[in-house]
PDB file of C-alpha atoms in Angstrom:
ATOM      1  CA  MET A 222      20.309   2.558  15.209  1.00 49.00           C
ATOM      2  CA  GLN A 223      18.941   5.203  12.897  1.00 52.00           C
ATOM      3  CA  ASN A 224      21.521   4.215  10.305  1.00 58.00           C
ATOM      4  CA  THR A 225      20.708   0.549  10.555  1.00 62.00           C
ATOM      5  CA  LEU A 226      17.055   1.354  10.028  1.00 61.00           C
ATOM      6  CA  VAL A 227      17.815   3.460   7.000  1.00 63.00           C
ATOM      7  CA  ARG A 228      19.997   0.792   5.456  1.00 70.00           C
ATOM      8  CA  GLU A 229      17.377  -1.829   6.179  1.00 71.00           C
ATOM      9  CA  SER A 230      14.653   0.146   4.421  1.00 69.00           C
ATOM     10  CA  ASP A 231      17.006   0.929   1.530  1.00 76.00           C
ATOM     11  CA  ARG A 232      17.592  -2.753   1.092  1.00 77.00           C
ATOM     12  CA  ILE A 233      13.878  -3.446   1.026  1.00 75.00           C
ATOM     13  CA  LEU A 234      13.325  -0.681  -1.514  1.00 79.00           C
ATOM     14  CA  GLU A 235      16.192  -1.997  -3.618  1.00 83.00           C
ATOM     15  CA  GLY A 236      14.766  -5.525  -3.596  1.00 85.00           C
ATOM     16  CA  GLU A 237      11.364  -4.167  -4.440  1.00 89.00           C
ATOM     17  CA  ARG A 238      12.664  -2.147  -7.378  1.00 90.00           C
ATOM     18  CA  GLU A 239      14.385  -5.194  -8.827  1.00 91.00           C
ATOM     19  CA  LEU A 240      11.268  -7.280  -8.426  1.00 93.00           C
ATOM     20  CA  ILE A 241       9.128  -4.621 -10.104  1.00 94.00           C
ATOM     21  CA  ALA A 242      11.589  -4.303 -12.966  1.00 94.00           C
ATOM     22  CA  GLU A 243      11.319  -8.039 -13.555  1.00 95.00           C
ATOM     23  CA  ILE A 244       7.547  -7.981 -13.496  1.00 94.00           C
ATOM     24  CA  LEU A 245       7.520  -5.113 -15.965  1.00 94.00           C
ATOM     25  CA  ALA A 246       9.921  -7.031 -18.168  1.00 94.00           C
ATOM     26  CA  GLY A 247       7.237  -9.697 -18.523  1.00 92.00           C
ATOM     27  CA  ASN A 248       7.785 -12.022 -15.595  1.00 94.00           C
ATOM     28  CA  HIS A 249       4.231 -11.401 -14.403  1.00 94.00           C
ATOM     29  CA  GLU A 250       3.990 -14.341 -12.037  1.00 93.00           C
ATOM     30  CA  ARG A 251       6.404 -12.619  -9.695  1.00 95.00           C
ATOM     31  CA  TYR A 252       3.711 -10.065  -8.922  1.00 96.00           C
ATOM     32  CA  TYR A 253       2.407 -12.582  -6.367  1.00 95.00           C
ATOM     33  CA  GLU A 254       5.614 -12.139  -4.403  1.00 93.00           C
ATOM     34  CA  LEU A 255       5.056  -8.442  -4.300  1.00 94.00           C
ATOM     35  CA  ILE A 256       1.533  -8.613  -2.937  1.00 95.00           C
ATOM     36  CA  ALA A 257       1.635 -11.724  -0.753  1.00 93.00           C
ATOM     37  CA  PRO A 258       3.210  -9.982   2.265  1.00 90.00           C
ATOM     38  CA  ILE A 259       0.582  -7.224   2.261  1.00 91.00           C
ATOM     39  CA  GLU A 260      -2.582  -9.103   1.293  1.00 93.00           C
ATOM     40  CA  ARG A 261      -3.848  -9.052   4.824  1.00 90.00           C
ATOM     41  CA  ARG A 262      -3.374  -5.331   5.229  1.00 90.00           C
ATOM     42  CA  VAL A 263      -5.014  -4.723   1.872  1.00 93.00           C
ATOM     43  CA  TYR A 264      -8.060  -6.703   2.866  1.00 93.00           C
ATOM     44  CA  TYR A 265      -8.310  -5.268   6.334  1.00 88.00           C
ATOM     45  CA  THR A 266      -8.062  -1.695   5.074  1.00 88.00           C
ATOM     46  CA  ALA A 267     -10.927  -2.312   2.676  1.00 91.00           C
ATOM     47  CA  TYR A 268     -12.908  -4.147   5.313  1.00 88.00           C
ATOM     48  CA  ALA A 269     -12.434  -1.499   7.971  1.00 82.00           C
ATOM     49  CA  ILE A 270     -13.773   1.159   5.614  1.00 84.00           C
ATOM     50  CA  LEU A 271     -16.562  -0.877   4.016  1.00 85.00           C
ATOM     51  CA  ARG A 272     -17.599  -3.217   6.806  1.00 81.00           C
ATOM     52  CA  THR A 273     -18.793  -6.043   4.611  1.00 86.00           C
ATOM     53  CA  GLU A 274     -16.700  -9.017   3.592  1.00 89.00           C
ATOM     54  CA  ALA A 275     -17.964  -9.269   0.050  1.00 90.00           C
ATOM     55  CA  ASP A 276     -17.331  -5.614  -0.752  1.00 92.00           C
ATOM     56  CA  ALA A 277     -13.978  -5.697   0.997  1.00 93.00           C
ATOM     57  CA  GLU A 278     -12.841  -8.647  -1.081  1.00 95.00           C
ATOM     58  CA  GLU A 279     -14.024  -7.122  -4.321  1.00 96.00           C
ATOM     59  CA  VAL A 280     -12.324  -3.827  -3.616  1.00 96.00           C
ATOM     60  CA  SER A 281      -9.125  -5.636  -2.564  1.00 97.00           C
ATOM     61  CA  GLN A 282      -9.083  -7.505  -5.850  1.00 97.00           C
ATOM     62  CA  GLU A 283      -9.798  -4.382  -7.853  1.00 96.00           C
ATOM     63  CA  ALA A 284      -6.993  -2.504  -6.118  1.00 97.00           C
ATOM     64  CA  ILE A 285      -4.508  -5.352  -6.623  1.00 97.00           C
ATOM     65  CA  LEU A 286      -5.457  -5.473 -10.287  1.00 97.00           C
ATOM     66  CA  LYS A 287      -5.275  -1.719 -10.661  1.00 96.00           C
ATOM     67  CA  ALA A 288      -1.814  -1.702  -9.095  1.00 96.00           C
ATOM     68  CA  PHE A 289      -0.665  -4.391 -11.534  1.00 96.00           C
ATOM     69  CA  ARG A 290      -1.995  -2.500 -14.536  1.00 95.00           C
ATOM     70  CA  GLY A 291      -0.517   0.739 -13.256  1.00 94.00           C
ATOM     71  CA  LEU A 292       2.780  -0.720 -12.121  1.00 93.00           C
ATOM     72  CA  ARG A 293       4.599   1.259 -14.780  1.00 92.00           C
ATOM     73  CA  THR A 294       3.400   4.483 -13.185  1.00 90.00           C
ATOM     74  CA  PHE A 295       4.701   3.498  -9.760  1.00 89.00           C
ATOM     75  CA  ARG A 296       7.558   5.887  -9.169  1.00 78.00           C
ATOM     76  CA  GLY A 297       9.222   4.109  -6.317  1.00 74.00           C
ATOM     77  CA  GLU A 298       9.326   7.211  -4.156  1.00 74.00           C
ATOM     78  CA  ALA A 299       7.330   5.405  -1.522  1.00 79.00           C
ATOM     79  CA  THR A 300       7.244   1.707  -0.835  1.00 86.00           C
ATOM     80  CA  PHE A 301       5.027  -0.447  -2.973  1.00 91.00           C
ATOM     81  CA  SER A 302       2.941  -1.331   0.073  1.00 90.00           C
ATOM     82  CA  SER A 303       2.112   2.287   0.877  1.00 89.00           C
ATOM     83  CA  TRP A 304       1.216   2.851  -2.765  1.00 91.00           C
ATOM     84  CA  LEU A 305      -1.065  -0.175  -2.937  1.00 94.00           C
ATOM     85  CA  LEU A 306      -2.675   0.608   0.412  1.00 92.00           C
ATOM     86  CA  SER A 307      -3.475   4.128  -0.681  1.00 90.00           C
ATOM     87  CA  ILE A 308      -5.112   2.713  -3.829  1.00 93.00           C
ATOM     88  CA  VAL A 309      -7.191   0.367  -1.671  1.00 93.00           C
ATOM     89  CA  ALA A 310      -8.239   3.138   0.688  1.00 91.00           C
ATOM     90  CA  ASN A 311      -9.243   5.291  -2.263  1.00 90.00           C
ATOM     91  CA  GLU A 312     -11.227   2.567  -3.959  1.00 93.00           C
ATOM     92  CA  ALA A 313     -12.966   1.679  -0.720  1.00 91.00           C
ATOM     93  CA  ARG A 314     -13.830   5.292  -0.062  1.00 87.00           C
ATOM     94  CA  MET A 315     -15.247   5.657  -3.566  1.00 88.00           C
ATOM     95  CA  ARG A 316     -17.327   2.532  -3.195  1.00 89.00           C
ATOM     96  CA  LEU A 317     -18.616   3.721   0.142  1.00 84.00           C
ATOM     97  CA  ARG A 318     -19.697   7.021  -1.359  1.00 82.00           C
ATOM     98  CA  LYS A 319     -21.562   5.278  -4.119  1.00 80.00           C
ATOM     99  CA  ARG A 320     -23.225   2.966  -1.671  1.00 75.00           C
ATOM    100  CA  ARG A 321     -24.249   5.661   0.714  1.00 69.00           C
ATOM    101  CA  GLU A 322     -27.551   7.288   0.299  1.00 50.00           C
ATOM    102  CA  VAL A 323     -27.150   9.513   3.271  1.00 45.00           C
ATOM    103  CA  SER A 324     -25.778  12.921   2.514  1.00 40.00           C
ATOM    104  CA  LEU A 325     -22.075  13.526   2.304  1.00 46.00           C
ATOM    105  CA  GLU A 326     -22.507  16.175   4.935  1.00 42.00           C
ATOM    106  CA  LEU A 327     -22.211  13.465   7.535  1.00 43.00           C
ATOM    107  CA  LEU A 328     -18.899  12.222   6.225  1.00 44.00           C
ATOM    108  CA  ARG A 329     -17.429  15.556   5.583  1.00 45.00           C
ATOM    109  CA  SER A 330     -18.009  17.165   8.906  1.00 47.00           C
ATOM    110  CA  PRO A 331     -15.271  19.757   9.295  1.00 46.00           C
ATOM    111  CA  ASP A 332     -12.235  18.916  11.351  1.00 49.00           C
ATOM    112  CA  SER A 333     -13.110  19.649  14.861  1.00 52.00           C
ATOM    113  CA  GLU A 334     -10.315  21.409  16.640  1.00 52.00           C
ATOM    114  CA  GLY A 335     -12.046  21.153  19.977  1.00 60.00           C
ATOM    115  CA  GLU A 336     -10.438  19.272  22.793  1.00 68.00           C
ATOM    116  CA  TYR A 337     -11.278  15.645  23.292  1.00 74.00           C
ATOM    117  CA  THR A 338     -11.314  14.553  26.878  1.00 72.00           C
ATOM    118  CA  PRO A 339     -10.480  10.900  27.337  1.00 71.00           C
ATOM    119  CA  PHE A 340     -12.074   8.868  30.099  1.00 66.00           C
ATOM    120  CA  GLU A 341     -10.211   8.607  33.279  1.00 63.00           C
ATOM    121  CA  LEU A 342     -10.299   5.036  34.240  1.00 58.00           C
ATOM    122  CA  ALA A 343      -8.688   1.717  34.456  1.00 56.00           C
ATOM    123  CA  GLU A 344      -5.088   0.962  34.807  1.00 62.00           C
ATOM    124  CA  TRP A 345      -4.041  -1.238  31.981  1.00 66.00           C
ATOM    125  CA  ARG A 346      -3.372  -4.134  34.311  1.00 64.00           C
ATOM    126  CA  GLU A 347      -7.005  -4.064  35.378  1.00 63.00           C
ATOM    127  CA  ILE A 348      -7.924  -5.162  31.908  1.00 65.00           C
ATOM    128  CA  ALA A 349      -7.624  -8.879  31.614  1.00 64.00           C
ATOM    129  CA  VAL A 350      -6.249  -8.823  28.084  1.00 67.00           C
ATOM    130  CA  GLU A 351      -4.442 -12.110  28.610  1.00 65.00           C
ATOM    131  CA  ALA A 352      -7.684 -13.732  29.644  1.00 66.00           C
ATOM    132  CA  LEU A 353      -9.392 -12.787  26.405  1.00 71.00           C
ATOM    133  CA  ALA A 354      -9.304 -15.437  23.762  1.00 73.00           C
ATOM    134  CA  GLN A 355      -7.488 -14.245  20.641  1.00 74.00           C
ATOM    135  CA  LYS A 356     -10.736 -14.293  18.711  1.00 76.00           C
ATOM    136  CA  GLU A 357     -12.509 -12.217  21.278  1.00 80.00           C
ATOM    137  CA  LEU A 358      -9.654  -9.763  21.486  1.00 82.00           C
ATOM    138  CA  ALA A 359      -9.681  -9.351  17.712  1.00 81.00           C
ATOM    139  CA  ALA A 360     -13.441  -8.866  17.767  1.00 83.00           C
ATOM    140  CA  ARG A 361     -13.188  -6.186  20.437  1.00 86.00           C
ATOM    141  CA  LEU A 362     -10.438  -4.339  18.643  1.00 87.00           C
ATOM    142  CA  GLU A 363     -12.412  -4.508  15.453  1.00 86.00           C
ATOM    143  CA  GLU A 364     -15.477  -3.212  17.245  1.00 88.00           C
ATOM    144  CA  ALA A 365     -13.501  -0.335  18.723  1.00 90.00           C
ATOM    145  CA  VAL A 366     -12.163   0.627  15.296  1.00 90.00           C
ATOM    146  CA  ALA A 367     -15.616   0.288  13.742  1.00 88.00           C
ATOM    147  CA  ALA A 368     -17.088   2.564  16.389  1.00 89.00           C
ATOM    148  CA  LEU A 369     -14.913   5.476  15.267  1.00 91.00           C
ATOM    149  CA  PRO A 370     -16.450   8.140  13.069  1.00 90.00           C
ATOM    150  CA  GLU A 371     -15.238   7.656   9.539  1.00 86.00           C
ATOM    151  CA  MET A 372     -12.818  10.572   9.351  1.00 88.00           C
ATOM    152  CA  TYR A 373     -10.988   9.200  12.365  1.00 93.00           C
ATOM    153  CA  ARG A 374     -11.276   5.560  11.458  1.00 91.00           C
ATOM    154  CA  GLU A 375      -9.461   5.828   8.177  1.00 90.00           C
ATOM    155  CA  VAL A 376      -6.500   7.733   9.551  1.00 93.00           C
ATOM    156  CA  LEU A 377      -6.118   5.193  12.351  1.00 94.00           C
ATOM    157  CA  ILE A 378      -6.247   2.255   9.967  1.00 91.00           C
ATOM    158  CA  LEU A 379      -3.648   3.660   7.624  1.00 90.00           C
ATOM    159  CA  ARG A 380      -1.290   4.830  10.319  1.00 93.00           C
ATOM    160  CA  ASP A 381      -1.670   2.300  13.126  1.00 93.00           C
ATOM    161  CA  ILE A 382      -2.782  -0.890  11.419  1.00 88.00           C
ATOM    162  CA  ASP A 383      -1.228  -0.514   7.985  1.00 86.00           C
ATOM    163  CA  GLU A 384       1.691   1.278   9.608  1.00 86.00           C
ATOM    164  CA  LEU A 385       2.130   3.916   6.956  1.00 88.00           C
ATOM    165  CA  ASN A 386       4.099   6.906   8.195  1.00 90.00           C
ATOM    166  CA  ILE A 387       2.496  10.312   8.654  1.00 92.00           C
ATOM    167  CA  ALA A 388       3.522  11.591   5.222  1.00 89.00           C
ATOM    168  CA  GLU A 389       2.255   8.450   3.486  1.00 87.00           C
ATOM    169  CA  THR A 390      -1.021   8.649   5.403  1.00 90.00           C
ATOM    170  CA  SER A 391      -1.393  12.268   4.387  1.00 90.00           C
ATOM    171  CA  ALA A 392      -0.807  11.365   0.729  1.00 84.00           C
ATOM    172  CA  ALA A 393      -3.179   8.397   0.833  1.00 84.00           C
ATOM    173  CA  MET A 394      -5.979  10.430   2.377  1.00 86.00           C
ATOM    174  CA  GLU A 395      -5.266  13.565   0.422  1.00 85.00           C
ATOM    175  CA  ILE A 396      -5.292  15.690   3.552  1.00 91.00           C
ATOM    176  CA  SER A 397      -2.528  17.818   5.062  1.00 95.00           C
ATOM    177  CA  VAL A 398       0.054  16.522   7.524  1.00 95.00           C
ATOM    178  CA  PRO A 399      -1.286  18.700  10.367  1.00 96.00           C
ATOM    179  CA  ALA A 400      -4.793  17.387   9.661  1.00 96.00           C
ATOM    180  CA  VAL A 401      -3.478  13.821   9.877  1.00 96.00           C
ATOM    181  CA  LYS A 402      -1.906  14.570  13.239  1.00 96.00           C
ATOM    182  CA  THR A 403      -5.016  16.243  14.625  1.00 95.00           C
ATOM    183  CA  ARG A 404      -7.259  13.398  13.557  1.00 96.00           C
ATOM    184  CA  LEU A 405      -4.794  10.786  14.688  1.00 96.00           C
ATOM    185  CA  LEU A 406      -4.660  12.146  18.215  1.00 96.00           C
ATOM    186  CA  ARG A 407      -8.423  12.110  18.461  1.00 95.00           C
ATOM    187  CA  ALA A 408      -8.705   8.694  16.833  1.00 95.00           C
ATOM    188  CA  ARG A 409      -6.167   7.114  19.148  1.00 96.00           C
ATOM    189  CA  LEU A 410      -7.741   8.484  22.292  1.00 94.00           C
ATOM    190  CA  MET A 411     -11.198   7.454  21.124  1.00 93.00           C
ATOM    191  CA  VAL A 412     -10.224   3.926  20.171  1.00 93.00           C
ATOM    192  CA  ARG A 413      -8.418   3.558  23.455  1.00 92.00           C
ATOM    193  CA  ASP A 414     -11.465   4.793  25.360  1.00 90.00           C
ATOM    194  CA  TYR A 415     -13.787   2.457  23.551  1.00 89.00           C
ATOM    195  CA  PHE A 416     -11.601  -0.577  23.972  1.00 87.00           C
ATOM    196  CA  VAL A 417     -10.682   0.138  27.568  1.00 83.00           C
ATOM    197  CA  SER A 418     -14.190   0.985  28.731  1.00 81.00           C
ATOM    198  CA  ARG A 419     -15.742  -2.096  27.117  1.00 77.00           C
ATOM    199  CA  SER A 420     -13.081  -4.451  28.298  1.00 72.00           C
ATOM    200  CA  TRP A 421     -12.942  -2.983  31.727  1.00 61.00           C
ATOM    201  CA  GLY A 422     -16.703  -3.029  32.078  1.00 52.00           C
ATOM    202  CA  THR A 423     -16.936  -6.651  31.039  1.00 47.00           C
ATOM    203  CA  HIS A 424     -14.061  -7.637  33.202  1.00 42.00           C
ATOM    204  CA  ARG A 425     -15.610  -6.033  36.242  1.00 41.00           C
ATOM    205  CA  GLY A 426     -19.019  -7.385  35.404  1.00 37.00           C
ATOM    206  CA  LEU A 427     -17.626 -10.879  35.357  1.00 37.00           C
ATOM    207  CA  GLY A 428     -15.753 -10.442  38.586  1.00 34.00           C
ATOM    208  CA  LYS A 429     -17.064 -11.037  42.030  1.00 34.00           C
ATOM    209  CA  ALA A 430     -19.155  -8.281  43.509  1.00 35.00           C
ATOM    210  CA  ARG A 431     -17.104  -6.031  45.689  1.00 38.00           C
ATOM    211  CA  PRO A 432     -18.307  -5.290  49.184  1.00 38.00           C
TER     212      PRO A 432
ATOM    213  CA  MET B 159      10.876  25.747  35.474  1.00 63.00           C
ATOM    214  CA  ILE B 160       8.034  25.530  32.979  1.00 72.00           C
ATOM    215  CA  THR B 161       5.639  22.680  33.514  1.00 85.00           C
ATOM    216  CA  LEU B 162       2.942  21.285  31.270  1.00 92.00           C
ATOM    217  CA  SER B 163      -0.691  20.952  32.243  1.00 94.00           C
ATOM    218  CA  CYS B 164      -2.516  17.630  31.827  1.00 93.00           C
ATOM    219  CA  GLU B 165      -4.389  19.198  28.955  1.00 92.00           C
ATOM    220  CA  GLU B 166      -1.169  20.058  27.135  1.00 94.00           C
ATOM    221  CA  VAL B 167       0.182  16.583  27.739  1.00 94.00           C
ATOM    222  CA  ARG B 168      -2.933  14.998  26.230  1.00 93.00           C
ATOM    223  CA  ARG B 169      -2.593  17.120  23.148  1.00 93.00           C
ATOM    224  CA  GLU B 170       0.934  15.771  22.667  1.00 95.00           C
ATOM    225  CA  ILE B 171       0.324  12.112  23.434  1.00 95.00           C
ATOM    226  CA  SER B 172      -0.021  11.094  19.825  1.00 95.00           C
ATOM    227  CA  ASN B 173       3.131  12.973  18.789  1.00 96.00           C
ATOM    228  CA  TYR B 174       4.951  11.432  21.720  1.00 96.00           C
ATOM    229  CA  LEU B 175       4.004   7.936  20.580  1.00 95.00           C
ATOM    230  CA  ASP B 176       5.214   8.798  17.085  1.00 94.00           C
ATOM    231  CA  ASP B 177       8.408  10.268  18.497  1.00 92.00           C
ATOM    232  CA  ASP B 178       7.519  13.439  16.664  1.00 93.00           C
ATOM    233  CA  MET B 179       8.535  16.270  18.987  1.00 94.00           C
ATOM    234  CA  SER B 180      11.460  18.413  20.016  1.00 95.00           C
ATOM    235  CA  PRO B 181      13.830  17.060  22.673  1.00 95.00           C
ATOM    236  CA  ARG B 182      12.780  19.929  24.891  1.00 95.00           C
ATOM    237  CA  MET B 183       9.093  19.077  24.637  1.00 95.00           C
ATOM    238  CA  ARG B 184       9.876  15.435  25.237  1.00 95.00           C
ATOM    239  CA  ARG B 185      11.735  16.333  28.447  1.00 95.00           C
ATOM    240  CA  LEU B 186       8.874  18.487  29.697  1.00 95.00           C
ATOM    241  CA  LEU B 187       6.404  15.758  28.938  1.00 95.00           C
ATOM    242  CA  GLU B 188       8.427  13.114  30.681  1.00 95.00           C
ATOM    243  CA  VAL B 189       8.761  15.286  33.762  1.00 95.00           C
ATOM    244  CA  HIS B 190       4.982  15.571  33.852  1.00 95.00           C
ATOM    245  CA  LEU B 191       4.484  11.843  33.273  1.00 94.00           C
ATOM    246  CA  GLY B 192       6.832  11.096  36.147  1.00 93.00           C
ATOM    247  CA  GLN B 193       4.634  13.078  38.484  1.00 93.00           C
ATOM    248  CA  CYS B 194       1.123  12.551  37.154  1.00 93.00           C
ATOM    249  CA  ARG B 195      -0.248   9.061  37.408  1.00 90.00           C
ATOM    250  CA  LYS B 196      -3.396   9.921  35.488  1.00 91.00           C
ATOM    251  CA  CYS B 197      -1.482  10.976  32.395  1.00 93.00           C
ATOM    252  CA  ALA B 198       0.948   8.076  32.728  1.00 93.00           C
ATOM    253  CA  VAL B 199      -1.975   5.629  32.735  1.00 91.00           C
ATOM    254  CA  LEU B 200      -3.491   7.348  29.714  1.00 92.00           C
ATOM    255  CA  LEU B 201      -0.255   7.130  27.766  1.00 94.00           C
ATOM    256  CA  ASP B 202       0.362   3.562  28.784  1.00 91.00           C
ATOM    257  CA  SER B 203      -3.088   2.306  27.843  1.00 91.00           C
ATOM    258  CA  THR B 204      -3.169   4.204  24.560  1.00 93.00           C
ATOM    259  CA  HIS B 205       0.202   2.754  23.664  1.00 93.00           C
ATOM    260  CA  ASN B 206      -0.967  -0.756  24.543  1.00 91.00           C
ATOM    261  CA  VAL B 207      -4.111  -0.512  22.444  1.00 91.00           C
ATOM    262  CA  LEU B 208      -2.008   0.596  19.478  1.00 92.00           C
ATOM    263  CA  VAL B 209       0.372  -2.305  19.967  1.00 90.00           C
ATOM    264  CA  LEU B 210      -2.584  -4.696  19.922  1.00 89.00           C
ATOM    265  CA  LEU B 211      -3.982  -3.036  16.807  1.00 88.00           C
ATOM    266  CA  ALA B 212      -0.709  -3.232  14.933  1.00 86.00           C
ATOM    267  CA  ASP B 213      -0.642  -6.984  15.313  1.00 80.00           C
ATOM    268  CA  GLU B 214      -2.285  -7.680  12.008  1.00 65.00           C
ATOM    269  CA  ARG B 215      -2.150 -11.427  12.454  1.00 67.00           C
ATOM    270  CA  ARG B 216      -5.259 -11.019  14.545  1.00 69.00           C
ATOM    271  CA  PHE B 217      -7.279 -10.197  11.519  1.00 74.00           C
ATOM    272  CA  GLU B 218      -8.123 -13.233   9.514  1.00 78.00           C
ATOM    273  CA  LEU B 219      -8.518 -13.282   5.795  1.00 88.00           C
ATOM    274  CA  PRO B 220     -11.687 -14.918   4.474  1.00 90.00           C
ATOM    275  CA  ALA B 221     -11.122 -18.549   3.561  1.00 90.00           C
ATOM    276  CA  GLY B 222      -9.746 -18.865   0.046  1.00 93.00           C
ATOM    277  CA  PHE B 223      -8.964 -15.178  -0.308  1.00 94.00           C
ATOM    278  CA  SER B 224      -5.377 -15.632  -1.501  1.00 94.00           C
ATOM    279  CA  LEU B 225      -6.404 -18.353  -3.918  1.00 95.00           C
ATOM    280  CA  ARG B 226      -9.076 -16.154  -5.472  1.00 96.00           C
ATOM    281  CA  VAL B 227      -6.597 -13.306  -5.820  1.00 96.00           C
ATOM    282  CA  ARG B 228      -4.221 -15.654  -7.616  1.00 95.00           C
ATOM    283  CA  GLN B 229      -6.930 -16.914  -9.934  1.00 95.00           C
ATOM    284  CA  MET B 230      -7.996 -13.383 -10.757  1.00 95.00           C
ATOM    285  CA  LEU B 231      -4.401 -12.425 -11.493  1.00 95.00           C
ATOM    286  CA  ALA B 232      -3.778 -15.557 -13.539  1.00 95.00           C
ATOM    287  CA  LYS B 233      -6.570 -14.473 -15.892  1.00 94.00           C
ATOM    288  CA  GLU B 234      -5.065 -11.016 -16.099  1.00 94.00           C
ATOM    289  CA  PHE B 235      -1.619 -12.437 -16.908  1.00 93.00           C
ATOM    290  CA  GLU B 236      -3.150 -14.521 -19.693  1.00 91.00           C
ATOM    291  CA  LYS B 237      -4.697 -11.423 -21.180  1.00 88.00           C
ATOM    292  CA  ALA B 238      -1.437  -9.508 -20.828  1.00 81.00           C
ATOM    293  CA  LYS B 239       0.373 -12.184 -22.840  1.00 78.00           C
ATOM    294  CA  SER B 240      -2.004 -12.204 -25.759  1.00 71.00           C
TER     295      SER B 240
END
């Protein structure tokens, strides 16, 4: 199993390297092939950090352009997608800082090592996920992600939505691996709490009153 | 035999989901999960939320996004040629 996975990812990397070599050799149009599969993740990463469509699109475009111009510097140690996504996250973070008038103190609150106690409630089957329309489900998930404090939101997006691994997330965020893990634990429990409590609450609210 | 407290299990939930722990820790955790419904529910629901999140098809791109990216790149390619 492990071996199959390794070979699979080697094959992807190999294909990617060939594609990049061709683009660098002047076949620029093939750059579309490289970015098409990850466009959605690029946009969503920018959107989740910036929270406005216009800014998210601009930053996505800038990052895609920057990656094209810097393609020669791409070392191929990671996958192209993790490289591009870390550029997007960086650009979005920079834009957010510029946009913000509030002090950076708020963003840069020190890692809290304190325990986080998740809510105790709701079996998963009590949440009528199947009953939620896809649109509504997406909206609720988005809301739950948006509700996270920034330092937790970004780590969750990169790891659990963009599906970068821990090392790639650490590189993209320029924080240590242990810091990624600490934040990730908190982020996952918080997003779960938010989603579960909202969905559960609504579900119960809609249900018949219990005697 | 050593057992884990609920608190210790919670601290490891994220690592467990990432399969990032020693076999010994994994065994201890699974023993606890087999006996503690509260922690089992927590793990289960956290896992499910992450599965939902990872399904990126849920998130729609703005209409025309890909086209605009292509147009922007087409201009860049023109410049690169000249």
